[in-house]
Structure formats: C-alpha cells, structure tokens
Amino acid sequence: MTTQVSGLGSTAGQMARMGLRYLSGRRLRTALTTLAIVFGVALIFAINLVLPSAVDAFNQTMSGIAGADATITSVTGEAFAPEAVLPRLEAIDGVRGITGVLRRQFQLPTLGIRNDNGSVPQIELVGLDPASASQVREFIVSEGRFLEPSDTGKAVLPAGLADLSPQLQVGTTFPLVTAGGLKLYTVVGLLAEQGSVSVPQIYVTLTDAQAAFNQSGLINAVEVSFDPRADREAVTAAIEQTLGDAYTLNTGSSSTDTLAAMQIGFAMMDLLGLLALFLGAFLIFNTFRTVIVERRHDLAMLRAVGATRRQITQMIVIESLIQGVLGTLIGLLLGYLMAQGVVSFMGRFWATYLNRGALELRLNAPAVLGAVALGLVTALIAGYFPARAAGKVSPLDALRPATTASIHRAARWSLIIGAGLMALAVLLLLTGSKGAAGGALLFLIGMVLAAPGLVMPAARLFSPILTLWYAREGDLARSNLVRQPGRAAITGSTLMIGLATLVTIAAIVSAFSGLINTLADANFGSDLILLPPSISIYDTVIGADENLAARLRALPEVEAVGSLRYASAAAGGQSLQVLGIDPNAYPQVATFEFSQGEPDKVFAALDSERNAIVTSLALSSLGVPVGSDVVLQTANGPQTYRIVGVANDLFTFKLAVMFISQANLAADFHKTEDIMLMVNLTPDADKAAALAKVQDILTDYPQFTARLTGEYREEIVRTSASAMYLFYALAFLILIPAALGLLNTLTINILERTREIGVVRAVGGSRTQVRRIVTAEALLLGVFGAAMGVLAGVAMSYGFIAAFATAGWEMPYQFPLLGVVAAIVIGVVLALFASVLPARSAARLDIIRALQYE
Amino acid sequence: MPIVRTDSLTKTYGDAAHPVSALNAVNLAVEEGEFLAIMGPSGSGKSTLLYLLGGLERPTSGQVWLRDHDLSKLNDNDLSRLRRTAIGFVFQFFNLIPVLTAQENVAIPLILDGMPRAQALKQADEALAKVGLSDRATHRPSEISGGQQQRVALARALVTKPAVILADEPTGNLDSRSSDEVVQMLRHTVDEWGQTLILVTHDPRIAAYADRIVFLKDGKIVDENRLKGQGTADQIREQLSRVALQ
Ligand SMILES: Nc1ncnc2c1ncn2[C@@H]1O[C@H](COP(=O)(O)OP(=O)(O)OP(=O)(O)O)[C@@H](O)[C@H]1O
Ligand SMILES: [Mg+2]
C-alpha cells in the first residue's frame, strides 16, 4: 500500500499520454483553443524580434565612434567652431591627440548604386585634418596614399568598400551630392580596413567637407585619443568638467522622439498580444470547464480506482500544458514569420521615410524566453483552476446525476467589486490624465468581475426582445442561461474583450485617419513639393543651398517657394528638432494645424525676436505653457526662445519639434540649407510642364524628388490607411477565441441538460423547438457579450485616445458609432454561428438515450 | 477473522429537515475467499452499502473495517491509495476510460500507484489473460462488446490482487449470454484464486452463483441465504419476493 516515489514519473507520463489522447480525440476544439495561445505568443514574439534591431538601427547611426578613444559633440549635435574646444582640450592631462572632424551620414541618391537588398546605400562623409587625425588613430594605407592637407576633391576609402563596389578604385572618380550641387571626387588611396558595412565611410579633407556641407570653418565632432597609461575614467571626467554642459562625450546611445513614437506603436502591439493571451487564458479555462463536465464519468472512474485528487489535477494541468507548449511552439513559428512580414513591410517604410540602418529580424534570448514563458504561464494558470475543480469530482459522480451548486452569493460579491472598479475607472477616464489608459483597462477588468452578477439582469433585460422571435423558447433559454451565471459570464466576457478591442481599434483608426486628413490639409497646400530622401529625421539629409530656391523662383510658372530648414537642439535636457521656416513665404505654401495661437499673429511674431512655434509633443515634453520662455542649447550656446503657438503638421505631429524663423536658424545654428521645398504655381500654369522643369533643375540636386503635392498627399493618406487595416485584421483574429468560447458554453449546457432535453422531446417537444431553444440561448449570450463589449469598448477607446493626447498625439474623440454597430452585429452573428452545431446535436438527441443519460 | 466487517453502519442523506435513511445500523462480516451477493428491492440501500465498503462514501455513523483498517479514520489520500491497492470495483456503466486501450485501462491502478509503465502493462496482460481477453489488449472500449468491456473491468479489478472486489450490478446492462459469461468468470476467480467478492444484483440467476446472499430492505439486513453455491434461481426469486412483501 505504499506509493513508490521512483514511479511518479511514470504516472505523470501516463497522464500526459492520456491527455494527448483526449486532445486528439477532439482535434478541432483543441486546435481552436490552442489558436488563442498561438496568436498571443506570435504577436508578442514578433514584436520583440524586430524591436531590438529597430532600436539598434537608430542608435547605431546616431553614434559614430570610430577608432578614437572619445568623440566630443555639442549637446545640440550641431557644428561649432574648433577654437571653442580644441585649445581647452590640449591642456588636459592624459590627452594625447586631438582632431576636429566634420562628419555626416547621408545616402547616395539615384546614382544607380544599390545594395544587395536593393536599398539605397547610406554613407558617411568624414572630413578630417590629415595631420592631426593621424595622431588620434592610425590610418594604414593599403594602396595609393593618405590625404594631404592641401588636397581638394580627393577621397580615401576603406578597402572593404572598394571590394563591394569594384568601380571605386584608386584613380577613379565618383560623384557626391553636396549643398552646392554634385561634386566629383577622386579616390587617392585605400585604407587597410573593412569599414562599416552598413554605413561605409568616405574620408575627405576637412575643407572639402566644410564646403560640401556649406559649413565653412566649422566642425561637428572632436576626436580624442588618450595616453595609453592614463586613467581613462579620470581623463573622461576631466574633459567633461572642462567642456561643461554644452558638449557631450559621445557614448553611443541616444534616443529620439521618433524612437519613442515607434515604441508607442510597438507597445500597442504588445498590448494586443497580451489581450490575445488573456483571451487565450479565458478560452482554456472555459474549455477545461467543459472538458470536466464531459469527462465527469472518466474522472470519477479514475478516482474510484484509486487516483488521488492531486493526480487528477495533475492530469488536467498536464493537458493544458500540452496545449500551452503546442500553442507556444506554433506561436513562435508564426511569430517569426510575422516578424519577417513586418520587416519586409515596414522595411519599405523605413527606407522611404527614415532611411536608417537595416530593419532586421534578430533572434534574441529575451524575446524567445519571454514569449515562451508567457505562453506557458497563461496555459498553466488557465488550466489550474478547472484542474482543481476536476480533482474535486467525487468518485460517486460516475454513478449519479450531477448536483448543481448555487453560486449566486459569489456572483453578488464580484458584482460589487466589479462595479467599484468600474466607478474608479470612470473617474480615471474623466480626469483625462495619463491614467486614462489605465482607467480603460481597469474598466475592462471591472466588467469581467461584474459579469456573473450582470447575467441575470441582462437576461431579464434582453429576453423580451428575444420573445418577439422565439416566444416560449426564449423564456426557456433565459432560465437555462441564468442557471449557470458563472459560465454565461465567462462566455460573455470573452466575447466582450474581443468586441471591445474591435470598437477600440475602430475608434482609434477613425480618429487617426481624421487626424491624418486634417494635418495633411495643413501640409499640402502647395502645388509641387520637393522631398528629401528621408522625412522626419533630417540630420542625415543633405539639403540645398539658396541657389536651388532661387532657380525655382526664376521659373515663370512659379509664384512662391517656401522651405524647411533643419537643426537639432536640446532644451531642458530633452532633444528637440528645430525647423526653420520663412514666416512670410511659408504660409503661402503650407500651414499648420494650430491648437493654440492665432495663425496670423504667430507667423508675424516668428519674424521678429526669438519666437517659436512648438508641436504638441514638444510642448508636453517641455512641460511648460504657451507664452513661456525656453532656453535652447544652440550652436552659439544657450539662447532664450518664447513659445508663441502650438501647432502640428503631418510631418511633425509625432515629433518634438520647434519651428523658428530661418533667420534665427542661420544666426544660432549656422544652418542655411533647405531640406524640403514647396512650390506654388501661378493660377494659369500647366502643372505637368512646371513639374518637368523643376525635375530638370533637380538633376543637379538628386537628393530631392519633386512630386505633385496632391498626388503625394493621396499616397501618404493611403499608406497610413493600409497600416491601419493591419490593426483591423488583428481585431478580427481576436474574435476567433471569443466565438470558440460561445461554442464551448453552448455545448456544455446541452451536455448537462441531456436528460432534460430528452424529457422535452418525450412530452412532445419537436426537434425544431429544441433547436430554437439552443439558438435563443446563444442569441441571449451574444447580445449580452455585445452589450458589455460596446460599453467596455467605448470606455477603452475614450481612455486610449485621452492617453494618446497626453503624450502629444491629440486626436479628436468621436463616438465610434460604426464600431459599436459592427460589434453588435458581429456579436449576434457569432452567436448564431456558434449555435449551429450544438443546436443540431441537441435536436438530434435520441430520446431514449437522453432519458437514460447518467 | 473476516476480511470485511461493518459495525452498525448507518448512512443518512439529505439535510436535517429531510433526512433520507439509506442504510440503518448494518452489521455484516465477509470472510476471505467468500462470494457474497446482496439483493433487495430498488432503493433498499444496496449500492450505498457497496460504496461505503469501497470507501467511496463516508458513513454517517458506524464503521467499516477492511482487514485492520477502519475506513472512517482514513483521509481522502489514504482512501484513494486503499482503493487502488486493496479494492477492485466493477460497476454497471462507465467502467472504462474511452481513450485508453483495454490493456491500459487494466493497468491504470498500477500506474496510479507509481509502477513503471512497462511493468504495469505486463501485469495488465496477465490479468487480461485470466479473463480470456488477451487478443483484445490493444482495442479501445468502443471496439469491444459490452460483455467484454465488463470482463476488462474485472481484469482491472483483479490486477492489483485486491483484498476484495466490489461489483454493483455488473451484468445489469448485458444480455443473458454475456451475463452468464461474466458471472462464471467471477465464480472462477473465487474458486481458483480465493478472491473475496461482494456483488449487488437484481438477477436471481446471477445470485445463485454466490456462496451466500444477504437481503436488504429499507437499509436493513432482513434475511440471509447460505446456499454455498447450491441454490437455484427459482428458490432465490421466491425468497426475494417474500422479502419485498414483508
Ligand atoms: N446522493 C443521495 N442523496 C439523497 N438520497 C440518496 C442518495 N443516494 C442514494 N439515496 C437514497 O438512498 C436510498 C438507497 O439508495 P441506493 O442507491 O443505495 O439503493 P439501491 O438498493 O442501490 O437501489 P437500486 O436497486 O435502484 O440501485 C434510496 O432511497 C435513495 O433515494
Ligand atoms: Mg443501486
């Protein structure tokens, strides 16, 4: 009578074997239940496969430490005069070599050079002083010679780059885009180094680089080498102390607002993944409750022949773990494929709008472990509670009809707690603060808790409607439903989460497209637009000097030319992008969507003093009101700007941007190059002809692409809309588990009532009547879930949009009427759909068998 | 000394307001190697008695002794262990787990007790051979007849070499030919291996195979028949209707 400890593994093994057989006996249900896990795991895994490479791509291109011990840049990232820094560094102990460089990354536009993957190659042009640079790091020449101070139009390349592009050999010439138009450079030497493969470097003299970037006499980085015996940390500290706040020792990781915006996007996907897992948990829970009713005889028999409660619990847990493992494995696979899809889909976006590094799929341990853990834990937790209930099945249940316990008391308590949570959630929502998103989730949780208590009132509320179609059967259906409020609640909650997600996504998508449309109206007032290779991130963009604008103005068809100029800056420890506009010319070609300030007054104010317009995101990250002064770190040191208005446009609404006059940009940041131009034509001009002329001029400025503004606008709106459809697709996927929950509950209800159905049939109920009872019950559940889903969806969408607004993404909240209607229709349709099989099997029950059941 | 013994065994269902007395102060002793049949009208407490003997149900008062274990003193885990090592059950319905083969069904009590699978399956094979079903070892319950299913259940009851086998109308669902097969098999286990067996039945022809019959009515033992396998079905039927009319 002793249990052999050594044999426990065999018991568990047998349980697993049995679990597998049960699961494979119900393949469809197993597959559908597992699907929820698959989906959640896949989503989360995919996101975390792509995220690191996206973040890295940013950081990698932001930092340009190459060989030197330290690189010093101004806080703003802008160019500065060497005299301000070099003499002070020379005095520091432990510093061996110092050299000023002017370096910039940009891409080689339309020169016919393409990478293997077809994207435009990005290069970094490094201007250096040949004499002092050699003291900072070694340049080993493998062929030809190194740069000499007197060189102009000469370049030195890493041999690795020459290997990649066989046309680049010593003695050959190649064209480079510069602010002054195309310039030819001659390769004079190759360096014995591989160079960066993703961003190859081309070395020219400092003077050449200054000319190319239209920044004569300036550098934007100082490279320093240390005495090998010096204490590196002490030297670093000394440098930092000497230079003060205006400069940073570049350590590599810098984040931008775009990165933050991107992370918001990824966080939303993560949230969707978590919701899917949550649903998966519900589904597993629900399914195993069904399973336990179905298998009561088997469980009881196992108990009768000596299984302990624990062994039974173990068996069910193992079974849900099998599903967890299966779902997780498939989820990982699917997630990998999804990530690949994202990479190829977003990669194009990346190339068009950002053009930074490569977006790639990176298999990393945290992503794998995180997804695996989430999948398994979900299955485990969801399986545990039904498993424990299974352990409590008495061995006599095999031999006796079931007794239904009353759970009304429990329902009342969870109603009270749930209602309390919902009240708290509404308060949070109404404050409209950053807690709004939390309020939205809290509302959802409150709803789930309150659900068991809501079943009865909801059934009472909705059954009169049902009676219209279902007369007597509707009453029966209602009483069937409220008999197991817990089960009805779970089913309703599953449906609710699915539908609430749908409503929320619909609301966000419509608000977002509304926003895009309004903003697009602001941006695209011009007739033609000249776009740089990358929009929103301008520090890799090589712009054009005033000649381009002048040549455009000289065209007879052109009425007005407006432009954007760019500099990076910092204020209050936050990095900011500064865009320069001409306050007189710009309003003719484009405008902003002002949320504070009168457009006329604000543009006028920009023309005088140091006044600025900021985007909503910039305002919230600065944390100051309109009218206040902000100290901006400029290339000339700190300067005080006054915020005179808050406005957004399509290119900047997700960024922290400050608009100032181009005069101020030239004075404080030494920047005079146009990075985007907009052209208005005379009313009677032929647009196509004008575009052709502009394109002709652009052969000298291949970094720009000229487009008809209207056409471009359409394209942008369309692209963002197609990205939104992706979210819709996800919302519909989330509905699959919800439908499954319905199916389960209906099946289990019928199983439990087999004998009753037999009685109904024996006393003369027709098959049709039985079927109608089941269908009516399904409808009631569907309407119940849809009602909860609509409530939760409205709360959630309101909360999320409020949360977006506090993060600077101001979108007008519109009641998601379409989403609500869709949710109700889908809820009812799903219910009808899910009821087909159970209704049929109930109607087909053999009367005698049904009466003998149990 | 009897292998199974009860002492004023009483079971009352329902609540205090509406008590249902299922078993009332039953004293019963079963000797090792004895084949006992329990008979009585419907609702007389036969099944209740069997559940109490098997530790599936707890007495309201009184004791059940299995060898020297007082079942009322054991907790759920100990009772489970006792069921899988010292007691064998054969019920009327739902005896077998549908997803397992006959062999695996028989091996369940051993596996639950921690015996390595291979060894458990081997012993299951031996038990199946005892009931003459070696050739059905790899079939699922749905693939064999009702009589064969009951024999598989019997093999499962035998496989642990239990102190006692408890059978609640094991032939209740079978035609007369299959019933005969099953009861002959039961008789065989008693005769060949000295198995102790307690069987509930409505069928006098089945009861006629027993060594002794006790008659229950309204939760009490009202009559007894020590026929030692010499009784006839007609005689038992007569006695049963006498009991019912009392
Ligand atoms: N779980 C229970 N709750 C309430 N009463 C019960 C329960 N189980 C049995 N009873 C009652 O106890 C009495 C004895 O039942 P039991 O099942 O032992 O009778 P039985 O002799 O096996 O009848 P049958 O020949 O019909 O199987 C009956 O009156 C029955 O209604
Ligand atoms: Mg009975």
mmCIF file of N, CA, C and O in Angstrom, chain A residues 79-105:
data_model
loop_
_atom_site.group_PDB
_atom_site.id
_atom_site.type_symbol
_atom_site.label_atom_id
_atom_site.label_comp_id
_atom_site.label_asym_id
_atom_site.label_seq_id
_atom_site.Cartn_x
_atom_site.Cartn_y
_atom_site.Cartn_z
ATOM 1 N N ALA A 79 27.107 71.821 -35.597
ATOM 2 C CA ALA A 79 28.514 72.179 -35.804
ATOM 3 C C ALA A 79 28.922 73.353 -34.905
ATOM 4 O O ALA A 79 28.081 74.118 -34.445
ATOM 5 N N PHE A 80 30.209 73.432 -34.665
ATOM 6 C CA PHE A 80 30.714 74.534 -33.832
ATOM 7 C C PHE A 80 32.102 74.913 -34.325
ATOM 8 O O PHE A 80 32.716 74.207 -35.131
ATOM 9 N N ALA A 81 32.591 76.040 -33.820
ATOM 10 C CA ALA A 81 33.927 76.484 -34.221
ATOM 11 C C ALA A 81 34.982 75.720 -33.435
ATOM 12 O O ALA A 81 34.852 75.561 -32.228
ATOM 13 N N PRO A 82 36.043 75.245 -34.097
ATOM 14 C CA PRO A 82 37.054 74.436 -33.408
ATOM 15 C C PRO A 82 37.742 75.199 -32.277
ATOM 16 O O PRO A 82 38.085 74.596 -31.250
ATOM 17 N N GLU A 83 37.879 76.506 -32.457
ATOM 18 C CA GLU A 83 38.617 77.282 -31.448
ATOM 19 C C GLU A 83 37.929 77.203 -30.083
ATOM 20 O O GLU A 83 38.558 77.396 -29.047
ATOM 21 N N ALA A 84 36.625 76.947 -30.083
ATOM 22 C CA ALA A 84 35.902 76.919 -28.821
ATOM 23 C C ALA A 84 36.297 75.718 -27.974
ATOM 24 O O ALA A 84 36.108 75.723 -26.763
ATOM 25 N N VAL A 85 36.837 74.693 -28.621
ATOM 26 C CA VAL A 85 37.055 73.450 -27.888
ATOM 27 C C VAL A 85 38.519 73.000 -27.862
ATOM 28 O O VAL A 85 39.070 72.683 -26.806
ATOM 29 N N LEU A 86 39.148 72.994 -29.046
ATOM 30 C CA LEU A 86 40.474 72.376 -29.148
ATOM 31 C C LEU A 86 41.503 72.920 -28.148
ATOM 32 O O LEU A 86 42.165 72.126 -27.477
ATOM 33 N N PRO A 87 41.639 74.242 -27.993
ATOM 34 C CA PRO A 87 42.675 74.725 -27.069
ATOM 35 C C PRO A 87 42.432 74.256 -25.646
ATOM 36 O O PRO A 87 43.381 73.922 -24.921
ATOM 37 N N ARG A 88 41.164 74.178 -25.246
ATOM 38 C CA ARG A 88 40.877 73.778 -23.868
ATOM 39 C C ARG A 88 41.231 72.319 -23.628
ATOM 40 O O ARG A 88 41.632 71.926 -22.553
ATOM 41 N N LEU A 89 41.075 71.495 -24.668
ATOM 42 C CA LEU A 89 41.367 70.068 -24.504
ATOM 43 C C LEU A 89 42.867 69.814 -24.415
ATOM 44 O O LEU A 89 43.322 68.909 -23.712
ATOM 45 N N GLU A 90 43.616 70.627 -25.136
ATOM 46 C CA GLU A 90 45.063 70.402 -25.171
ATOM 47 C C GLU A 90 45.684 70.450 -23.782
ATOM 48 O O GLU A 90 46.659 69.769 -23.494
ATOM 49 N N ALA A 91 45.073 71.246 -22.902
ATOM 50 C CA ALA A 91 45.643 71.438 -21.565
ATOM 51 C C ALA A 91 45.392 70.249 -20.644
ATOM 52 O O ALA A 91 45.978 70.145 -19.579
ATOM 53 N N ILE A 92 44.526 69.328 -21.043
ATOM 54 C CA ILE A 92 44.145 68.247 -20.130
ATOM 55 C C ILE A 92 45.192 67.134 -20.121
ATOM 56 O O ILE A 92 45.637 66.666 -21.165
ATOM 57 N N ASP A 93 45.533 66.713 -18.918
ATOM 58 C CA ASP A 93 46.495 65.616 -18.749
ATOM 59 C C ASP A 93 45.931 64.325 -19.294
ATOM 60 O O ASP A 93 44.774 64.009 -19.074
ATOM 61 N N GLY A 94 46.747 63.556 -19.966
ATOM 62 C CA GLY A 94 46.300 62.240 -20.431
ATOM 63 C C GLY A 94 45.744 62.284 -21.831
ATOM 64 O O GLY A 94 45.501 61.242 -22.431
ATOM 65 N N VAL A 95 45.500 63.476 -22.374
ATOM 66 C CA VAL A 95 45.026 63.565 -23.755
ATOM 67 C C VAL A 95 46.231 63.568 -24.677
ATOM 68 O O VAL A 95 47.155 64.362 -24.510
ATOM 69 N N ARG A 96 46.266 62.655 -25.627
ATOM 70 C CA ARG A 96 47.436 62.550 -26.484
ATOM 71 C C ARG A 96 47.216 63.271 -27.815
ATOM 72 O O ARG A 96 48.011 64.093 -28.229
ATOM 73 N N GLY A 97 46.130 62.943 -28.463
ATOM 74 C CA GLY A 97 45.878 63.574 -29.758
ATOM 75 C C GLY A 97 44.474 64.130 -29.824
ATOM 76 O O GLY A 97 43.549 63.608 -29.203
ATOM 77 N N ILE A 98 44.346 65.225 -30.590
ATOM 78 C CA ILE A 98 43.022 65.839 -30.744
ATOM 79 C C ILE A 98 42.871 66.202 -32.203
ATOM 80 O O ILE A 98 43.798 66.731 -32.815
ATOM 81 N N THR A 99 41.681 65.923 -32.750
ATOM 82 C CA THR A 99 41.450 66.382 -34.109
ATOM 83 C C THR A 99 39.984 66.739 -34.284
ATOM 84 O O THR A 99 39.102 66.085 -33.721
ATOM 85 N N GLY A 100 39.760 67.819 -35.021
ATOM 86 C CA GLY A 100 38.381 68.207 -35.286
ATOM 87 C C GLY A 100 37.904 67.581 -36.585
ATOM 88 O O GLY A 100 38.655 67.526 -37.561
ATOM 89 N N VAL A 101 36.691 67.048 -36.603
ATOM 90 C CA VAL A 101 36.167 66.468 -37.838
ATOM 91 C C VAL A 101 34.774 67.033 -38.110
ATOM 92 O O VAL A 101 34.084 67.508 -37.215
ATOM 93 N N LEU A 102 34.418 66.987 -39.375
ATOM 94 C CA LEU A 102 33.053 67.331 -39.754
ATOM 95 C C LEU A 102 32.534 66.106 -40.494
ATOM 96 O O LEU A 102 33.022 65.761 -41.565
ATOM 97 N N ARG A 103 31.572 65.442 -39.896
ATOM 98 C CA ARG A 103 31.130 64.190 -40.483
ATOM 99 C C ARG A 103 29.623 64.191 -40.580
ATOM 100 O O ARG A 103 28.930 64.784 -39.778
ATOM 101 N N ARG A 104 29.101 63.497 -41.554
ATOM 102 C CA ARG A 104 27.672 63.460 -41.691
ATOM 103 C C ARG A 104 27.290 62.212 -42.488
ATOM 104 O O ARG A 104 27.986 61.848 -43.432
ATOM 105 N N GLN A 105 26.212 61.599 -42.097
ATOM 106 C CA GLN A 105 25.733 60.450 -42.863
ATOM 107 C C GLN A 105 24.671 60.911 -43.832
ATOM 108 O O GLN A 105 23.862 61.756 -43.522
#
